[in-house]
C-alpha positions as a LaTeX table, in Angstrom:
\begin{tabular}{lrrr}
\hline
Residue & $x$ (\AA) & $y$ (\AA) & $z$ (\AA) \\
\hline
Met1 & 25.64 & 4.27 & $-14.74$ \\
Lys2 & 22.08 & 3.33 & $-15.73$ \\
Val3 & 19.51 & 1.83 & $-13.37$ \\
Ala4 & 16.08 & 0.52 & $-14.35$ \\
Ala5 & 13.40 & 0.63 & $-11.63$ \\
Leu6 & 10.45 & $-1.76$ & $-12.05$ \\
Tyr7 & 7.65 & $-1.69$ & $-9.49$ \\
Asp8 & 4.33 & $-3.44$ & $-8.88$ \\
Ile9 & 4.55 & $-6.20$ & $-11.48$ \\
His10 & 1.72 & $-8.14$ & $-9.82$ \\
Gly11 & 2.26 & $-11.31$ & $-11.78$ \\
Asn12 & 1.57 & $-9.71$ & $-15.15$ \\
Leu13 & 4.16 & $-11.73$ & $-17.03$ \\
Pro14 & 3.30 & $-10.40$ & $-20.53$ \\
Ala15 & 3.83 & $-6.82$ & $-19.33$ \\
Leu16 & 7.08 & $-7.75$ & $-17.60$ \\
Glu17 & 8.42 & $-9.52$ & $-20.69$ \\
Ala18 & 7.71 & $-6.46$ & $-22.84$ \\
Val19 & 9.34 & $-4.08$ & $-20.34$ \\
Leu20 & 12.42 & $-6.28$ & $-20.03$ \\
Glu21 & 12.88 & $-6.21$ & $-23.81$ \\
Glu22 & 13.19 & $-2.43$ & $-23.60$ \\
Val23 & 15.33 & $-2.56$ & $-20.46$ \\
Gln24 & 17.81 & $-4.86$ & $-22.18$ \\
Lys25 & 18.17 & $-2.40$ & $-25.07$ \\
Glu26 & 19.34 & 0.22 & $-22.57$ \\
Ser27 & 22.25 & $-1.93$ & $-21.32$ \\
Val28 & 21.49 & $-1.05$ & $-17.71$ \\
Asp29 & 24.05 & $-1.65$ & $-14.98$ \\
Leu30 & 21.46 & $-2.54$ & $-12.34$ \\
Leu31 & 17.81 & $-3.53$ & $-12.21$ \\
Val32 & 15.86 & $-2.60$ & $-9.06$ \\
Val33 & 12.57 & $-4.42$ & $-8.54$ \\
Gly34 & 10.67 & $-2.33$ & $-6.04$ \\
Gly35 & 8.20 & $-4.76$ & $-4.55$ \\
Asp36 & 4.93 & $-6.52$ & $-5.34$ \\
Val37 & 6.04 & $-9.11$ & $-7.82$ \\
Phe38 & 3.26 & $-10.97$ & $-5.97$ \\
Pro39 & 0.29 & $-11.37$ & $-6.00$ \\
Gly40 & $-0.95$ & $-11.74$ & $-9.56$ \\
Pro41 & $-1.89$ & $-14.24$ & $-12.28$ \\
Met42 & 1.65 & $-15.40$ & $-13.10$ \\
Ser43 & 3.71 & $-14.31$ & $-10.10$ \\
Asn44 & 5.88 & $-17.42$ & $-9.91$ \\
Gln45 & 6.67 & $-17.19$ & $-13.61$ \\
Ala46 & 7.44 & $-13.48$ & $-13.29$ \\
Leu47 & 9.87 & $-14.08$ & $-10.43$ \\
Ala48 & 11.53 & $-16.95$ & $-12.34$ \\
Cys49 & 11.90 & $-14.65$ & $-15.35$ \\
Leu50 & 13.61 & $-11.99$ & $-13.23$ \\
Leu51 & 15.91 & $-14.46$ & $-11.49$ \\
Ala52 & 17.07 & $-15.80$ & $-14.86$ \\
Leu53 & 18.26 & $-12.40$ & $-16.10$ \\
Asp54 & 21.93 & $-11.88$ & $-16.86$ \\
Val55 & 22.07 & $-8.46$ & $-15.20$ \\
Pro56 & 22.71 & $-7.38$ & $-11.59$ \\
Ile57 & 19.36 & $-7.19$ & $-9.81$ \\
Gln58 & 18.22 & $-5.90$ & $-6.43$ \\
Phe59 & 14.80 & $-6.71$ & $-5.04$ \\
Ile60 & 12.95 & $-4.96$ & $-2.25$ \\
Arg61 & 9.87 & $-6.37$ & $-0.58$ \\
Gly62 & 6.41 & $-4.93$ & $-1.12$ \\
Asn63 & 3.30 & $-5.41$ & 0.97 \\
Gly64 & 1.95 & $-7.96$ & $-1.50$ \\
Asp65 & 5.11 & $-10.07$ & $-1.28$ \\
Arg66 & 5.00 & $-9.80$ & 2.52 \\
Glu67 & 1.36 & $-10.91$ & 2.64 \\
Val68 & 2.04 & $-13.96$ & 0.47 \\
Leu69 & 4.90 & $-14.95$ & 2.77 \\
Ala70 & 2.64 & $-14.57$ & 5.80 \\
Trp71 & $-0.07$ & $-16.77$ & 4.30 \\
Ser72 & 2.49 & $-19.37$ & 3.25 \\
Ala73 & 3.60 & $-19.53$ & 6.89 \\
Gly74 & 0.02 & $-19.88$ & 8.11 \\
Glu75 & 0.06 & $-16.36$ & 9.54 \\
Gly76 & $-2.41$ & $-14.66$ & 7.22 \\
Ser77 & $-4.83$ & $-12.19$ & 8.74 \\
Glu78 & $-8.51$ & $-13.09$ & 8.77 \\
Ser79 & $-9.24$ & $-9.36$ & 8.72 \\
Thr80 & $-8.12$ & $-9.32$ & 5.07 \\
Pro81 & $-11.15$ & $-9.00$ & 2.73 \\
Glu82 & $-12.45$ & $-12.43$ & 1.76 \\
Ser83 & $-11.84$ & $-11.98$ & $-1.97$ \\
Phe84 & $-8.22$ & $-11.08$ & $-1.32$ \\
Gln85 & $-7.86$ & $-13.98$ & 1.15 \\
Glu86 & $-8.72$ & $-16.35$ & $-1.70$ \\
Thr87 & $-6.00$ & $-14.82$ & $-3.85$ \\
Leu88 & $-3.38$ & $-14.95$ & $-1.09$ \\
Arg89 & $-4.19$ & $-18.57$ & $-0.26$ \\
Trp90 & $-3.83$ & $-19.48$ & $-3.94$ \\
Glu91 & $-0.48$ & $-17.69$ & $-4.11$ \\
Ala92 & 0.77 & $-19.24$ & $-0.88$ \\
Glu93 & $-0.23$ & $-22.76$ & $-1.87$ \\
Gly94 & 1.36 & $-22.40$ & $-5.30$ \\
Leu95 & 4.59 & $-20.74$ & $-4.20$ \\
Arg96 & 7.37 & $-22.58$ & $-6.05$ \\
Pro97 & 10.10 & $-24.40$ & $-4.13$ \\
Gly98 & 12.88 & $-21.94$ & $-3.44$ \\
His99 & 10.80 & $-18.83$ & $-4.06$ \\
Lys100 & 9.78 & $-18.52$ & $-0.41$ \\
Glu101 & 13.44 & $-18.40$ & 0.60 \\
Val102 & 14.12 & $-15.82$ & $-2.10$ \\
Leu103 & 11.29 & $-13.56$ & $-0.91$ \\
Glu104 & 12.41 & $-13.82$ & 2.70 \\
Gln105 & 15.78 & $-12.32$ & 1.79 \\
Trp106 & 14.39 & $-9.15$ & 0.23 \\
Pro107 & 15.04 & $-5.97$ & 2.28 \\
Glu108 & 12.47 & $-3.25$ & 2.82 \\
Thr109 & 14.66 & $-0.51$ & 1.31 \\
Phe110 & 17.79 & $-0.17$ & $-0.80$ \\
Arg111 & 20.26 & 2.69 & $-1.34$ \\
Arg112 & 22.52 & 3.38 & $-4.26$ \\
Glu113 & 24.68 & 6.31 & $-5.30$ \\
Ile114 & 23.82 & 7.16 & $-8.92$ \\
Pro115 & 25.95 & 9.72 & $-10.77$ \\
Gly116 & 23.87 & 12.77 & $-11.58$ \\
Leu117 & 21.26 & 11.92 & $-8.96$ \\
Gly118 & 23.25 & 11.47 & $-5.76$ \\
Asn119 & 22.09 & 9.21 & $-2.94$ \\
Val120 & 18.98 & 7.38 & $-4.12$ \\
Leu121 & 16.70 & 5.52 & $-1.70$ \\
Phe122 & 14.39 & 2.87 & $-3.14$ \\
Cys123 & 11.35 & 1.86 & $-1.07$ \\
His124 & 7.99 & 0.31 & $-1.85$ \\
Ala125 & 5.52 & 2.85 & $-0.43$ \\
Thr126 & 7.49 & 5.16 & 1.89 \\
Pro127 & 10.84 & 4.79 & 3.69 \\
Arg128 & 9.06 & 3.78 & 6.90 \\
Ser129 & 6.17 & 1.63 & 5.66 \\
Asp130 & 5.25 & $-0.66$ & 2.77 \\
Val131 & 1.58 & 0.37 & 2.91 \\
Glu132 & 1.66 & 4.11 & 3.65 \\
Thr133 & $-0.26$ & 5.78 & 0.85 \\
Phe134 & 0.32 & 9.19 & $-0.67$ \\
Thr135 & $-0.08$ & 10.69 & $-4.13$ \\
Arg136 & 1.00 & 13.70 & $-6.15$ \\
Leu137 & $-1.82$ & 15.62 & $-4.45$ \\
Thr138 & $-0.96$ & 14.81 & $-0.83$ \\
Leu139 & $-0.12$ & 17.97 & 1.12 \\
Glu140 & 3.60 & 18.43 & 1.65 \\
Asp141 & 3.16 & 19.14 & 5.36 \\
Arg142 & 1.87 & 15.59 & 5.85 \\
Leu143 & 4.96 & 14.11 & 4.20 \\
Leu144 & 7.87 & 16.15 & 5.57 \\
Glu145 & 8.41 & 13.95 & 8.63 \\
Thr146 & 8.45 & 10.85 & 6.42 \\
Phe147 & 11.07 & 12.08 & 3.96 \\
Glu148 & 13.14 & 14.84 & 5.51 \\
Asp149 & 15.47 & 12.57 & 7.51 \\
Thr150 & 16.18 & 9.98 & 4.82 \\
Gly151 & 19.55 & 11.50 & 3.87 \\
Ala152 & 18.61 & 10.90 & 0.24 \\
Ser153 & 18.46 & 13.41 & $-2.58$ \\
Leu154 & 15.99 & 11.19 & $-4.45$ \\
Val155 & 13.45 & 8.66 & $-3.19$ \\
Val156 & 11.94 & 6.20 & $-5.67$ \\
Cys157 & 8.69 & 4.55 & $-4.63$ \\
Gly158 & 5.64 & 2.74 & $-6.01$ \\
His159 & 2.64 & 1.11 & $-4.29$ \\
Thr160 & $-0.08$ & 3.45 & $-5.62$ \\
His161 & 0.48 & 2.43 & $-9.27$ \\
Met162 & 0.41 & 6.06 & $-10.46$ \\
Pro163 & 3.60 & 7.78 & $-11.68$ \\
Phe164 & 4.51 & 11.21 & $-10.36$ \\
Asp165 & 7.54 & 13.40 & $-9.80$ \\
Arg166 & 7.36 & 15.93 & $-6.95$ \\
Met167 & 9.34 & 17.60 & $-4.20$ \\
Val168 & 8.86 & 16.98 & $-0.48$ \\
Gly169 & 10.91 & 19.65 & 1.19 \\
Arg170 & 14.37 & 19.28 & $-0.31$ \\
Val171 & 13.85 & 15.64 & $-1.35$ \\
Arg172 & 12.76 & 14.70 & $-4.86$ \\
Val173 & 10.21 & 11.87 & $-4.72$ \\
Val174 & 9.40 & 9.91 & $-7.87$ \\
Asn175 & 6.79 & 7.20 & $-8.19$ \\
Ala176 & 7.76 & 4.63 & $-10.84$ \\
Gly177 & 4.18 & 3.60 & $-11.56$ \\
Ser178 & 3.26 & $-0.03$ & $-12.13$ \\
Val179 & 4.59 & $-2.50$ & $-14.69$ \\
Gly180 & 1.66 & $-4.88$ & $-14.49$ \\
Met181 & $-1.32$ & $-3.11$ & $-12.91$ \\
Pro182 & $-1.28$ & 0.60 & $-13.84$ \\
Phe183 & $-3.83$ & 3.20 & $-12.80$ \\
Gly184 & $-4.27$ & 5.80 & $-15.53$ \\
Gln185 & $-2.46$ & 5.20 & $-18.82$ \\
Pro186 & $-2.31$ & 1.53 & $-19.95$ \\
Gly187 & 1.08 & $-0.09$ & $-20.52$ \\
Gly188 & 4.06 & $-1.12$ & $-18.45$ \\
His189 & 5.36 & 1.87 & $-16.48$ \\
Trp190 & 8.96 & 1.99 & $-15.23$ \\
Leu191 & 11.90 & 4.36 & $-14.71$ \\
Leu192 & 15.32 & 4.73 & $-16.29$ \\
Leu193 & 17.69 & 6.45 & $-13.85$ \\
Gly194 & 21.08 & 8.02 & $-14.50$ \\
Pro195 & 22.12 & 10.68 & $-15.03$ \\
Gly196 & 18.51 & 11.93 & $-15.01$ \\
Val197 & 15.08 & 10.49 & $-14.24$ \\
Glu198 & 13.27 & 9.24 & $-17.34$ \\
Pro199 & 9.74 & 7.83 & $-16.99$ \\
Arg200 & 9.04 & 5.09 & $-19.51$ \\
Val201 & 5.83 & 3.43 & $-20.72$ \\
Thr202 & 6.13 & 0.15 & $-22.63$ \\
His203 & 3.18 & $-0.72$ & $-24.82$ \\
Tyr204 & 2.39 & $-4.37$ & $-25.47$ \\
Asp205 & $-0.33$ & $-6.57$ & $-26.96$ \\
Leu206 & $-3.12$ & $-6.20$ & $-24.38$ \\
Glu207 & $-5.48$ & $-8.68$ & $-26.06$ \\
Glu208 & $-2.82$ & $-11.40$ & $-26.07$ \\
Ala209 & $-1.88$ & $-10.59$ & $-22.49$ \\
Ala210 & $-5.53$ & $-10.88$ & $-21.43$ \\
Arg211 & $-5.79$ & $-14.24$ & $-23.21$ \\
Arg212 & $-2.75$ & $-15.60$ & $-21.38$ \\
Ile213 & $-4.02$ & $-14.33$ & $-18.03$ \\
Arg214 & $-7.48$ & $-15.85$ & $-18.55$ \\
Ala215 & $-5.81$ & $-19.19$ & $-19.28$ \\
Thr216 & $-4.38$ & $-19.33$ & $-15.74$ \\
Asp217 & $-6.26$ & $-20.64$ & $-12.71$ \\
Tyr218 & $-5.70$ & $-17.39$ & $-10.82$ \\
Pro219 & $-8.88$ & $-16.76$ & $-8.76$ \\
Gln220 & $-9.30$ & $-13.22$ & $-10.12$ \\
Ala221 & $-8.08$ & $-13.94$ & $-13.67$ \\
Glu222 & $-11.13$ & $-12.60$ & $-15.51$ \\
Gly223 & $-11.31$ & $-9.43$ & $-13.45$ \\
Phe224 & $-7.57$ & $-8.81$ & $-13.78$ \\
Ala225 & $-7.68$ & $-9.25$ & $-17.55$ \\
Ala226 & $-10.73$ & $-7.03$ & $-17.98$ \\
Asn227 & $-10.04$ & $-4.30$ & $-15.44$ \\
Asn228 & $-6.25$ & $-4.12$ & $-15.18$ \\
Val229 & $-5.07$ & $-5.08$ & $-18.67$ \\
Leu230 & $-7.66$ & $-4.38$ & $-21.36$ \\
Gln231 & $-8.75$ & $-1.36$ & $-19.36$ \\
Cys232 & $-7.41$ & 0.16 & $-16.16$ \\
Pro233 & $-8.85$ & 2.47 & $-13.51$ \\
Thr234 & $-8.52$ & 6.16 & $-14.28$ \\
Glu235 & $-6.09$ & 8.29 & $-12.33$ \\
Lys236 & $-8.96$ & 10.59 & $-11.33$ \\
Lys237 & $-10.91$ & 7.71 & $-9.83$ \\
Met238 & $-7.93$ & 6.35 & $-7.91$ \\
Leu239 & $-6.88$ & 9.80 & $-6.63$ \\
Glu240 & $-10.39$ & 10.23 & $-5.24$ \\
Leu241 & $-10.22$ & 6.77 & $-3.66$ \\
Phe242 & $-6.81$ & 7.31 & $-2.07$ \\
Ser243 & $-7.77$ & 10.73 & $-0.75$ \\
\hline
\end{tabular}
């Protein structure tokens, strides 16, 4: 059995399209989308692309998806930074008919038995929170309580947009990285699971992707194209920020 894990797409449709081309070549049995399809320049199009696939797919909800739902219901938090409020309002107002109902059905976690890997738990950030932040450098003592009682042999997560593979006690924890908004190496990052864990990076035409993103009316289109596609934050910078 082969499972592809795609996390943190953030509406980067060109990156998603390139990754899906490679995923389809692997003839996977299941596609797990681990949260944060939203927000981003082409989130609606990205979700429509995923829903049209002829492959079994399981979504889980990320904090970005949850925030867009909240704003679409008029329950957005005014404590959110103003620049991000603008983005969330734009996403909420433009949410396609039917997509709200789709997002509302996504669970926070998903489990699957994968031959060679055992019981695998998919979550967005950690098994108990969609915003809890940790990295490959976080001290194990701070994470044991979070992971030791999951009953999983492997936990797959995302949220911080930086791939890693580490142990927390007896649990292997792998971050899939980000398809659409990576920190560190450019490209679409994802995982191929079964019977092992294989990190993948899909390279695509960044200039063309930036052009398509700039052509949208996404409030942060220019910044996204310049700082998350043509270039991306370094892992060193983001590790310092998260610590």
